[in-house]
Coordinates of C-alpha atoms and ligand atoms in Angstrom, one line a residue:
X174 CA 238.4 213.1 -120.3
X175 CA 236.1 216.0 -120.0
X176 CA 233.8 216.9 -117.1
X177 CA 230.5 215.1 -116.6
X178 CA 227.3 217.1 -116.6
X179 CA 223.7 216.1 -116.0
X180 CA 220.7 216.7 -118.3
X181 CA 219.1 219.2 -115.8
X182 CA 222.2 221.5 -116.2
X183 CA 222.4 221.1 -119.9
X184 CA 218.7 222.0 -120.3
X185 CA 218.8 225.0 -117.9
X186 CA 221.9 226.4 -119.6
X187 CA 220.5 225.9 -123.1
X188 CA 217.3 227.8 -122.2
X189 CA 219.4 230.6 -120.8
X190 CA 221.5 230.7 -123.9
X191 CA 218.5 230.9 -126.2
X192 CA 217.3 234.0 -124.3
X193 CA 214.6 232.6 -122.1
X194 CA 214.2 234.7 -119.0
X195 CA 211.2 233.5 -117.0
X196 CA 210.0 230.0 -116.0
X197 CA 206.6 229.5 -114.4
X198 CA 205.7 226.1 -113.0
X199 CA 205.1 223.7 -110.2
X200 CA 207.9 221.3 -109.4
X201 CA 207.7 217.7 -108.2
X202 CA 209.1 214.4 -109.3
X203 CA 211.1 214.4 -111.7
X204 CA 211.7 218.1 -112.2
X205 CA 212.7 219.5 -108.7
X206 CA 216.4 219.4 -109.5
X207 CA 215.6 220.9 -112.9
X208 CA 214.0 223.9 -111.2
X209 CA 217.0 224.4 -109.1
X210 CA 219.4 224.1 -112.1
X211 CA 217.3 226.7 -113.8
X212 CA 217.7 229.1 -111.0
X213 CA 221.4 228.4 -110.9
X214 CA 221.6 229.1 -114.6
X215 CA 220.1 232.6 -113.9
X216 CA 216.5 231.9 -115.1
X217 CA 213.8 233.5 -113.0
X218 CA 211.7 230.8 -111.5
X219 CA 208.1 231.6 -110.4
X220 CA 206.5 228.8 -108.5
X221 CA 202.7 228.8 -109.0
X222 CA 199.8 227.0 -107.4
X223 CA 198.1 225.6 -110.4
X224 CA 199.8 224.4 -113.6
X225 CA 197.2 225.9 -115.9
X226 CA 197.7 229.4 -114.4
X227 CA 201.5 228.8 -114.8
X228 CA 201.0 228.1 -118.4
X229 CA 198.8 231.3 -118.8
X230 CA 201.6 233.3 -117.1
X231 CA 204.3 231.9 -119.4
X232 CA 202.4 232.8 -122.6
X233 CA 201.5 236.2 -121.4
X234 CA 205.2 237.0 -120.7
X235 CA 205.9 235.7 -124.2
X236 CA 203.4 238.2 -125.6
X237 CA 204.8 241.0 -123.5
X238 CA 208.5 240.4 -124.1
X239 CA 208.5 238.6 -127.5
X240 CA 210.6 235.8 -125.9
X241 CA 208.8 232.6 -125.0
X242 CA 208.2 232.0 -121.3
X243 CA 208.7 228.5 -120.1
X244 CA 206.1 226.5 -118.3
X245 CA 207.6 223.7 -116.3
X246 CA 205.5 220.8 -115.1
X247 CA 205.7 217.3 -113.8
X248 CA 204.7 214.2 -115.7
X249 CA 201.3 212.8 -116.5
X250 CA 198.7 214.9 -114.7
X251 CA 201.0 217.9 -114.5
X252 CA 201.2 218.0 -118.2
X253 CA 197.5 217.3 -118.7
X254 CA 196.7 220.3 -116.6
X255 CA 198.4 222.6 -119.1
X256 CA 196.6 221.4 -122.2
X257 CA 194.2 224.3 -121.8
X258 CA 197.1 226.7 -121.5
X259 CA 198.9 225.3 -124.6
X260 CA 195.8 225.5 -126.7
X261 CA 195.1 229.0 -125.5
X262 CA 198.7 230.1 -126.5
X263 CA 198.4 228.4 -129.9
X264 CA 195.0 229.9 -130.6
X265 CA 196.2 233.4 -129.5
X266 CA 199.4 233.1 -131.6
X267 CA 201.6 233.7 -128.6
X268 CA 205.0 232.2 -128.1
X269 CA 205.3 229.5 -125.3
X270 CA 207.6 226.7 -124.4
X271 CA 206.2 223.9 -122.2
X272 CA 208.7 221.6 -120.6
X273 CA 207.4 218.4 -119.0
X274 CA 209.2 215.9 -116.9
X275 CA 208.2 212.3 -117.8
X276 CA 208.4 208.8 -116.6
X277 CA 211.9 207.2 -116.9
X278 CA 212.3 205.3 -120.2
X279 CA 213.0 202.0 -118.5
X280 CA 209.6 202.3 -116.7
X281 CA 207.7 202.9 -119.8
X282 CA 205.3 200.2 -121.0
X283 CA 205.3 198.5 -117.6
X284 CA 203.1 200.9 -115.8
X285 CA 205.6 203.6 -114.8
X286 CA 204.7 206.4 -112.3
X287 CA 202.6 209.0 -114.2
X288 CA 203.4 207.3 -117.5
X289 CA 201.5 209.0 -120.3
X290 CA 202.1 209.5 -124.1
X291 CA 203.1 213.1 -123.5
X292 CA 204.6 214.1 -126.8
X293 CA 201.6 212.7 -128.7
X294 CA 199.2 214.4 -126.4
X295 CA 200.9 217.8 -126.8
X296 CA 201.2 217.6 -130.6
X297 CA 197.8 219.0 -131.5
X298 CA 198.4 222.1 -129.4
X299 CA 201.9 222.8 -130.6
X300 CA 204.0 223.9 -133.5
X301 CA 206.7 221.5 -132.3
X302 CA 206.6 218.6 -129.8
X303 CA 209.5 216.3 -129.2
X304 CA 211.5 214.3 -126.8
X305 CA 215.3 214.7 -127.2
X306 CA 216.6 211.1 -127.5
X307 CA 219.6 211.8 -125.4
X308 CA 220.9 214.6 -123.0
X309 CA 223.6 215.2 -125.6
X310 CA 220.9 216.5 -128.0
X311 CA 219.1 218.8 -125.6
X312 CA 220.7 222.1 -127.0
X313 CA 219.5 221.2 -130.5
X314 CA 215.9 220.7 -129.5
X315 CA 215.8 223.8 -127.2
X316 CA 217.1 225.9 -130.1
X317 CA 214.5 224.6 -132.4
X318 CA 211.6 224.9 -129.9
X319 CA 212.5 228.5 -129.1
X320 CA 212.8 229.3 -132.8
X321 CA 209.5 227.7 -133.7
X322 CA 207.7 229.4 -130.9
X323 CA 208.7 232.8 -132.1
X324 CA 209.3 232.6 -135.9
X325 CA 206.4 233.1 -138.4
X326 CA 203.1 233.1 -136.6
X327 CA 204.1 232.6 -132.9
X328 CA 202.8 229.6 -131.0
X329 CA 203.4 226.8 -128.5
X330 CA 206.1 224.2 -128.4
X331 CA 206.6 221.2 -126.1
X332 CA 209.7 219.4 -125.0
X333 CA 209.5 216.1 -123.0
X334 CA 212.2 215.0 -120.6
X335 CA 212.2 211.5 -119.0
X336 CA 213.7 211.4 -115.6
X337 CA 216.6 209.3 -116.7
X338 CA 217.6 211.9 -119.3
X339 CA 217.4 214.7 -116.8
X340 CA 219.4 212.9 -114.1
X341 CA 221.8 211.0 -116.3
X342 CA 225.3 212.3 -116.7
X343 CA 227.1 212.7 -120.0
X344 CA 230.6 213.9 -120.9
X345 CA 230.4 217.6 -121.7
X346 CA 232.7 217.2 -124.7
X347 CA 230.2 215.0 -126.4
X348 CA 227.3 217.5 -126.2
X349 CA 226.1 218.4 -129.7
X350 CA 226.6 222.2 -129.4
X351 CA 223.9 224.4 -130.9
X352 CA 224.0 228.0 -132.0
X353 CA 221.9 231.0 -131.0
X354 CA 219.5 231.9 -133.7
X355 CA 218.9 235.6 -134.6
X356 CA 215.6 237.4 -134.1
X357 CA 212.9 236.2 -136.5
X358 CA 213.5 237.5 -140.1
X359 CA 211.1 240.2 -141.1
X360 CA 208.7 239.6 -144.0
X361 CA 208.3 242.6 -146.2
X362 CA 205.2 243.5 -148.2
X363 CA 205.0 243.1 -151.9
X364 CA 205.4 246.7 -153.3
X365 CA 202.7 246.1 -155.9
X366 CA 200.2 245.1 -153.3
X367 CA 201.0 248.2 -151.3
X368 CA 200.1 250.4 -154.2
X369 CA 196.9 248.4 -154.8
X370 CA 196.0 248.8 -151.1
X371 CA 196.7 252.6 -151.1
X372 CA 194.5 253.0 -154.2
X373 CA 191.7 251.0 -152.7
X374 CA 191.7 253.1 -149.6
X375 CA 191.8 256.3 -151.5
X376 CA 188.8 255.3 -153.6
X377 CA 186.8 254.2 -150.5
X378 CA 183.8 256.2 -149.4
X379 CA 183.7 254.8 -145.9
X380 CA 187.2 253.4 -145.1
X381 CA 187.9 251.8 -141.7
X382 CA 191.1 250.5 -140.1
X383 CA 190.9 247.5 -137.7
X384 CA 193.9 247.0 -135.5
X385 CA 194.4 243.6 -134.0
X386 CA 196.8 242.0 -131.5
X387 CA 199.1 240.9 -134.3
X388 CA 199.9 244.7 -134.7
X389 CA 200.5 244.8 -131.0
X390 CA 202.8 241.8 -131.1
X391 CA 204.7 243.3 -134.1
X392 CA 205.4 246.5 -132.1
X393 CA 203.9 248.5 -134.9
X394 CA 202.6 251.3 -132.6
X395 CA 204.9 254.1 -133.7
X396 CA 204.1 253.8 -137.4
X397 CA 200.4 253.0 -136.9
X398 CA 200.0 256.1 -134.7
X399 CA 201.6 258.2 -137.5
X400 CA 199.4 256.5 -140.1
X401 CA 196.2 257.3 -138.3
X402 CA 197.2 260.9 -137.5
X403 CA 198.4 261.6 -141.0
X404 CA 195.5 260.0 -142.8
X405 CA 192.7 260.8 -140.3
X406 CA 191.3 257.4 -141.0
X407 CA 188.7 256.1 -138.4
X408 CA 189.8 253.0 -136.6
X409 CA 188.6 250.4 -134.1
X410 CA 190.8 248.0 -132.2
X411 CA 190.1 244.4 -131.3
X412 CA 190.1 243.7 -127.5
X413 CA 193.9 243.1 -127.3
X414 CA 194.7 245.5 -130.3
X415 CA 193.6 248.3 -128.0
X416 CA 196.3 250.8 -127.2
X417 CA 198.4 250.3 -130.3
X418 CA 196.8 253.6 -131.2
X419 CA 195.4 255.2 -128.1
X420 CA 191.8 254.7 -127.3
X421 CA 191.6 258.4 -126.7
X422 CA 192.7 259.3 -130.2
X423 CA 190.1 261.4 -132.0
X424 CA 190.0 258.8 -134.8
X425 CA 189.0 256.0 -132.5
X426 CA 185.4 255.2 -133.3
X427 CA 185.0 252.4 -130.7
X428 CA 181.8 254.0 -129.5
X429 CA 180.4 253.6 -133.0
X430 CA 181.8 250.1 -133.5
X431 CA 178.6 248.5 -134.8
X432 CA 177.9 251.2 -137.3
X433 CA 181.5 251.5 -138.4
X434 CA 181.6 247.7 -139.2
X435 CA 178.3 247.7 -140.9
X436 CA 178.8 250.7 -143.1
X437 CA 182.5 250.5 -144.0
X438 CA 183.1 249.8 -147.7
X439 CA 186.9 249.2 -147.4
X440 CA 188.5 247.7 -144.3
X441 CA 192.2 247.8 -143.7
X442 CA 192.7 244.7 -141.4
X443 CA 195.9 244.8 -139.5
X444 CA 196.9 241.6 -137.6
X445 CA 193.4 240.4 -136.7
X446 CA 191.5 237.4 -137.9
X447 CA 188.0 237.5 -139.3
X448 CA 186.8 235.0 -136.7
X449 CA 184.0 235.3 -134.2
X450 CA 185.6 238.4 -132.6
X451 CA 185.0 240.2 -135.8
X452 CA 181.8 238.5 -136.7
X453 CA 183.5 236.5 -139.5
X454 CA 183.5 239.6 -141.6
X455 CA 180.0 238.8 -142.8
X456 CA 176.7 240.5 -143.1
X457 CA 174.7 241.6 -141.1
X458 CA 177.6 242.8 -139.0
X459 CA 179.7 243.8 -142.0
X460 CA 178.6 245.4 -145.3
X461 CA 177.9 242.6 -147.7
X462 CA 180.2 244.1 -150.4
X463 CA 183.0 245.2 -148.1
X464 CA 186.5 245.0 -149.6
X465 CA 189.1 243.8 -147.1
X466 CA 192.8 244.7 -147.4
X467 CA 194.3 242.1 -145.1
X468 CA 197.8 242.3 -143.7
X469 CA 199.0 239.2 -141.8
X470 CA 202.3 237.4 -141.3
X471 CA 200.5 234.1 -142.1
X472 CA 199.3 233.8 -145.7
X473 CA 197.0 230.9 -144.9
X474 CA 194.9 233.4 -142.9
X475 CA 193.9 235.2 -146.1
X476 CA 190.4 234.6 -147.6
X477 CA 189.2 233.0 -144.4
X478 CA 185.4 233.3 -144.1
X479 CA 185.2 235.9 -146.9
X480 CA 187.5 236.6 -149.9
X481 CA 190.2 239.1 -149.2
X482 CA 190.3 241.8 -151.8
X483 CA 194.0 242.7 -151.3
X484 CA 196.1 240.1 -149.4
X485 CA 199.4 241.3 -148.1
X486 CA 201.7 238.9 -146.4
X487 CA 204.0 241.0 -144.2
X488 CA 205.2 241.5 -140.7
X489 CA 203.2 244.5 -139.5
X490 CA 206.2 246.5 -138.4
X491 CA 207.7 247.0 -141.9
X492 CA 204.2 247.1 -143.5
X493 CA 203.1 250.0 -141.3
X494 CA 206.3 251.9 -141.8
X495 CA 206.2 251.6 -145.6
X496 CA 202.4 252.2 -145.8
X497 CA 202.7 255.5 -144.0
X498 CA 205.1 256.6 -146.8
X499 CA 202.9 255.1 -149.5
X500 CA 199.9 257.2 -148.3
X501 CA 202.0 260.3 -147.6
X502 CA 203.3 260.2 -151.2
X503 CA 199.7 260.5 -152.3
X504 CA 198.9 263.2 -149.7
X505 CA 195.9 261.0 -148.6
X506 CA 193.8 262.5 -145.8
X507 CA 190.2 261.8 -145.0
X508 CA 188.3 265.1 -144.5
X509 CA 186.8 265.5 -141.1
X510 CA 183.9 267.4 -142.7
X511 CA 183.0 264.5 -145.0
X512 CA 179.8 262.5 -144.7
X513 CA 181.5 259.4 -143.3
X514 CA 183.1 261.2 -140.4
X515 CA 179.9 263.1 -139.7
X516 CA 178.0 259.9 -139.5
X517 CA 180.6 258.4 -137.2
X518 CA 180.9 261.4 -134.9
X519 CA 177.2 261.6 -134.5
X520 CA 176.9 257.9 -133.5
X521 CA 179.9 258.2 -131.2
X522 CA 178.3 261.1 -129.4
X523 CA 175.0 259.4 -129.0
X524 CA 176.5 256.2 -127.6
X525 CA 178.8 258.2 -125.3
X526 CA 175.7 259.9 -123.9
X527 CA 174.0 256.6 -123.1
X528 CA 177.1 255.2 -121.4
X529 CA 177.7 258.5 -119.5
X530 CA 174.2 258.3 -118.1
X531 CA 174.7 254.8 -116.9
X532 CA 178.1 255.7 -115.5
X533 CA 176.6 258.5 -113.5
X534 CA 174.0 256.3 -111.9
X535 CA 175.8 255.6 -108.6
X536 CA 172.8 254.1 -106.9
X537 CA 173.5 251.1 -104.7
X538 CA 173.8 248.2 -105.6
X539 CA 176.1 249.6 -108.2
X540 CA 176.0 248.8 -111.9
X541 CA 179.0 247.8 -114.1
X542 CA 179.2 251.2 -115.9
X543 CA 179.4 253.2 -112.7
X544 CA 182.1 250.9 -111.3
X545 CA 184.3 251.0 -114.5
X546 CA 183.9 254.7 -115.0
X547 CA 185.0 255.6 -111.5
X548 CA 187.7 252.9 -111.5
X549 CA 189.1 254.4 -114.7
X550 CA 189.2 257.9 -113.1
X551 CA 191.3 256.6 -110.2
X552 CA 193.8 254.2 -111.8
X553 CA 197.1 255.4 -113.4
X554 CA 196.4 255.7 -117.2
X555 CA 199.5 253.6 -118.0
X556 CA 198.4 250.6 -116.0
X557 CA 198.3 247.1 -117.6
X558 CA 194.7 245.9 -117.5
X559 CA 193.9 242.3 -117.2
X560 CA 190.3 241.4 -117.7
X561 CA 188.0 238.4 -117.7
X562 CA 184.5 237.4 -116.9
X563 CA 181.5 237.7 -119.2
X564 CA 179.9 241.1 -118.6
X565 CA 182.9 242.3 -116.6
X566 CA 185.2 241.8 -119.6
X567 CA 182.7 243.0 -122.3
X568 CA 181.7 246.2 -120.5
X569 CA 185.2 246.7 -119.1
X570 CA 186.7 246.6 -122.6
X571 CA 184.7 249.7 -123.7
X572 CA 185.0 251.5 -120.4
X573 CA 188.6 251.0 -119.3
X574 CA 190.8 252.8 -121.8
X575 CA 194.2 251.7 -123.1
X576 CA 196.6 254.3 -124.4
X577 CA 199.6 252.0 -124.6
X578 CA 200.1 248.9 -126.7
X579 CA 200.1 245.4 -125.0
X580 CA 198.4 246.9 -122.0
X581 CA 195.3 244.7 -122.1
X582 CA 195.3 241.0 -121.6
X583 CA 192.0 239.1 -121.6
X584 CA 190.2 235.9 -122.5
X585 CA 191.4 236.3 -126.1
X586 CA 190.6 234.4 -129.2
X587 CA 189.8 231.2 -127.3
X588 CA 187.5 233.0 -124.9
X589 CA 189.2 231.3 -122.0
X590 CA 188.0 232.0 -118.5
X591 CA 190.6 231.4 -115.7
X592 CA 193.5 233.2 -117.5
X593 CA 193.3 236.4 -115.4
X594 CA 195.5 235.7 -112.4
X595 CA 198.2 233.9 -114.4
X596 CA 198.2 236.8 -116.9
X597 CA 198.4 239.3 -114.0
X598 CA 201.4 237.5 -112.5
X599 CA 203.2 237.8 -115.8
X600 CA 202.3 241.4 -116.2
X601 CA 203.3 242.1 -112.6
X602 CA 206.7 240.6 -113.2
X603 CA 207.1 242.5 -116.4
X604 CA 206.2 245.8 -114.5
X605 CA 208.6 245.0 -111.7
X606 CA 211.5 244.1 -114.0
X607 CA 211.0 246.5 -116.9
X608 CA 208.8 249.4 -115.8
X609 CA 209.0 249.8 -112.0
X610 CA 206.1 251.9 -110.7
X611 CA 203.7 250.6 -113.3
X612 CA 200.6 248.8 -112.0
X613 CA 198.5 245.8 -113.1
X614 CA 194.8 246.2 -112.6
X615 CA 193.2 242.8 -112.8
X616 CA 189.5 243.1 -113.2
X617 CA 187.7 239.8 -112.6
X618 CA 184.2 238.7 -112.5
X619 CA 183.5 236.7 -109.3
X620 CA 183.2 233.5 -111.4
X621 CA 186.4 234.2 -113.3
X622 CA 188.3 234.9 -110.1
X623 CA 187.3 231.4 -108.8
X624 CA 189.3 229.6 -111.4
X625 CA 192.6 230.5 -110.0
X626 CA 192.0 232.6 -106.9
X627 CA 194.8 230.8 -104.9
X628 CA 197.4 232.5 -107.1
X629 CA 197.0 235.4 -104.8
X630 CA 199.5 233.5 -102.6
X631 CA 201.9 233.5 -105.6
X632 CA 201.4 237.3 -106.0
X633 CA 202.2 237.8 -102.3
X634 CA 205.3 235.6 -102.4
X635 CA 206.8 237.4 -105.4
X636 CA 205.7 240.9 -104.1
X637 CA 203.8 241.8 -107.3
X638 CA 202.2 245.2 -107.9
X639 CA 198.7 243.9 -108.8
X640 CA 195.3 245.3 -107.8
X641 CA 192.6 242.6 -108.2
X642 CA 189.2 244.2 -108.6
X643 CA 186.4 241.6 -108.3
X644 CA 183.2 242.7 -109.8
X645 CA 180.9 240.6 -107.7
X646 CA 177.4 239.9 -108.7
X647 CA 177.1 236.4 -107.2
X648 CA 176.9 234.5 -110.4
X649 CA 177.9 233.6 -113.9
X650 CA 176.5 236.3 -116.2
X651 CA 173.9 237.7 -113.8
X652 CA 173.4 236.8 -110.1
X653 CA 170.9 236.5 -107.3
X654 CA 169.9 238.6 -104.3
X655 CA 170.4 237.2 -100.8
X656 CA 166.6 236.7 -100.5
X657 CA 166.4 234.9 -103.9
X658 CA 169.3 232.7 -103.0
X659 CA 168.0 231.8 -99.6
X660 CA 164.5 230.9 -100.8
X661 CA 166.1 228.8 -103.6
X662 CA 168.3 226.9 -101.2
X663 CA 165.5 226.2 -98.7
X664 CA 163.4 224.8 -101.6
X665 CA 165.0 221.4 -101.6
X666 CA 168.2 219.5 -102.7
X667 CA 170.6 222.3 -103.6
X668 CA 172.1 220.2 -106.5
X669 CA 168.7 220.1 -108.1
X670 CA 167.4 223.6 -107.3
X671 CA 170.4 225.9 -107.2
X672 CA 170.5 227.7 -110.6
X673 CA 173.4 226.5 -112.7
X674 CA 174.7 230.1 -113.0
X675 CA 174.5 230.8 -109.3
X676 CA 177.5 231.5 -107.0
X677 CA 177.3 232.5 -103.3
X678 CA 175.9 235.9 -102.7
X679 CA 178.3 238.5 -101.5
X680 CA 181.2 236.2 -100.9
X681 CA 184.0 238.1 -99.0
X682 CA 186.8 237.3 -101.4
X683 CA 188.8 240.3 -100.0
X684 CA 189.3 238.4 -96.8
X685 CA 191.8 236.2 -98.5
X686 CA 194.2 239.0 -97.9
X687 CA 194.0 238.3 -94.1
X688 CA 195.7 235.0 -94.8
X689 CA 198.8 237.1 -95.3
X690 CA 198.2 239.5 -92.4
X691 CA 196.9 242.2 -94.8
X692 CA 193.5 243.8 -95.3
X693 CA 191.5 243.7 -98.5
X694 CA 188.7 246.1 -99.4
X695 CA 184.9 245.4 -99.3
X696 CA 183.1 248.0 -101.4
X697 CA 179.4 248.8 -102.0
X698 CA 179.5 252.4 -103.0
X699 CA 181.5 254.7 -105.3
X700 CA 183.2 256.6 -102.5
X701 CA 184.3 253.3 -100.9
X702 CA 185.6 252.2 -104.3
X703 CA 187.6 255.4 -104.7
X704 CA 189.1 255.1 -101.3
X705 CA 190.0 251.4 -101.8
X706 CA 191.8 252.2 -105.1
X707 CA 193.7 255.0 -103.5
X708 CA 194.8 252.8 -100.6
X709 CA 195.7 249.9 -102.9
X710 CA 197.9 252.2 -105.0
X711 CA 200.2 253.0 -102.0
X712 CA 202.2 249.8 -101.5
X713 CA 204.0 248.7 -104.7
X714 CA 205.4 245.5 -103.3
X715 CA 202.2 243.5 -102.8
X716 CA 198.9 242.8 -104.4
X717 CA 195.5 243.8 -103.0
X718 CA 191.9 242.7 -103.5
X719 CA 189.0 245.1 -103.9
X720 CA 185.7 243.2 -103.7
X721 CA 183.0 245.3 -105.3
X722 CA 179.4 244.2 -104.8
X723 CA 177.2 245.1 -107.8
X724 CA 173.6 244.5 -108.5
X725 CA 172.9 240.9 -109.5
X726 CA 170.7 242.3 -112.2
X727 CA 173.2 244.7 -113.6
X728 CA 173.7 244.1 -117.4
X729 CA 175.1 245.5 -120.6
X730 CA 173.4 248.3 -122.3
X731 CA 170.9 247.0 -124.8
X732 CA 172.7 245.4 -127.8
X733 CA 171.5 245.2 -131.4
X734 CA 173.0 241.8 -132.0
X735 CA 173.8 238.7 -129.9
X736 CA 176.0 237.1 -132.5
X737 CA 177.3 234.2 -130.4
X738 CA 173.8 232.7 -130.1
X739 CA 172.9 233.2 -133.7
X740 CA 173.6 230.5 -136.3
X741 CA 172.7 230.0 -139.9
X742 CA 172.8 226.2 -139.8
Ligands
ADP511 P1 192.6 239.8 -132.5 O1 192.3 238.9 -131.4 O2 193.2 241.1 -132.1 O3 191.5 239.9 -133.5 P2 193.9 237.6 -133.9 O4 194.7 236.8 -132.8 O5 192.7 237.1 -134.4 O6 193.8 239.1 -133.3 O7 194.9 237.8 -135.1 C1 196.2 238.1 -135.0 C2 196.8 237.9 -136.3 O8 198.1 238.6 -136.3 C3 197.1 236.4 -136.6 O9 196.5 236.1 -137.8 C4 198.6 236.4 -136.7 O10 199.0 235.5 -137.8 C5 199.0 237.8 -137.0 N1 200.3 238.2 -136.6 C6 201.0 237.8 -135.5 N2 202.2 238.5 -135.4 C7 202.3 239.2 -136.5 C8 203.3 240.1 -137.0 N3 204.4 240.3 -136.4 N4 203.0 240.8 -138.2 C9 201.8 240.5 -138.9 N5 200.9 239.7 -138.4 C10 201.1 239.1 -137.3
MG512 MG1 179.7 237.2 -111.8

């Protein structure tokens, strides 16, 4: 006779064995004991206030650590609340493992408590969704789920556990033991394609490198920095590709992004998809005859939207290391004095001037550029920046620099609002556990903050070093003045007359800190902002909120294109 063991313990121990470190979730029937077993097995459990935020946190920790975070939820509605999170992880190509408790099998089909077809529901959002048929098979399914979340193009997996399987006891001798899989195998580039790519780049008149979050996930930063320095190729990064090569590098042509994309004749696309973020790679945003050298771990991604001229299936780490040598062999270096660089330099200078002018306008109510410029000057340059909101995110992307990889987390490929506080919690834990002293600056529009504002309580409970900066214009996109708002509201039934984009004017979000006996910061001017940042940087064991009131009419600098609202159909 061997010892008896319950499903909760088997599951917790299997997760630990497969290298899982963090679990985010909200417990309730039937997973309370599972949460306890997880802590007992040495997994770090972070209890959150909203399942969706827990799921965002779990996937962000996956991106930051390359090991899937677990999101633990209860049955039925608990799991339904994380659909958005699963979809976001899958669309972002980030590893995630969702674990849902579910209705006991003997209550299924007769109206069980929170009964719901959970495996079927999760399947469209996942690379793997299953219910282990017995507690004895839990280790096999956990191994597979962790492997599928991280191997190939990373993504989401779901495992379903009916209450009877979690609580039931089995003989430990009968457990089907699993093994610990190694790190994902690296895919190496085809040497012939590398030569072709090198030759295409060397023949280009106006080459451009685009660095995406696939390069960030691949940890390709050392080789890519060398590649850019050695070749002097101009580059731009996608929002979360920022920092793989520093934004402050001389070759970063972010200020001339529109021109660089429109004029480039050969693009080296590294771990980024030609989706809406990159305007589908099509005219008028790209040169009609642009040749694309595309490097991606997923071959199905090639030729999407436009034909790829040179398709290279590879992990970006080995590709970048080998491509540096390939170009060094050819002594390839783009002359600074050449026409292409001159064109780019000129445009960068011109755009920097416009932005500088807007940044220096510190009149009250403040504008976005002034807020971000002065915020940037005061925050440590190695901070992890989380950002969401419409204008807040778009303008912040250009104004807040990243000089380190994986130091920007935002609404991402799915354009999801509400990710900010969950992402910040993951980043805060990552700082606390791996880089003590590092800060998370979570820059939120007032609308974005509202999606998961109660997670401030989670941040306090786990003593996380997060500074939340709310850029508050009293609305979605733009806002309203107090007078506008009052006259609107006195005009009749508020549900008929209040503009659909309106939020309350000058809501005192910073006062949420008083719920914990602490003070937040209310800011209208640049000196007040500077003082608030300085004070918020002192304690490293709790979050703070800086509520910055900006002009309801503040906007982006004039844009040449509004791609999202254009359509050819
Ligand atoms: P961005 O948002 O930065 O434009 P995307 O999410 O659109 O980036 O694209 C990232 C791409 O990177 C995906 O197509 C994914 O398959 C790819 N990718 C992910 N990990 C790796 C890796 N280790 N090596 C190469 N490509 C990767
Ligand atoms: Mg707003």
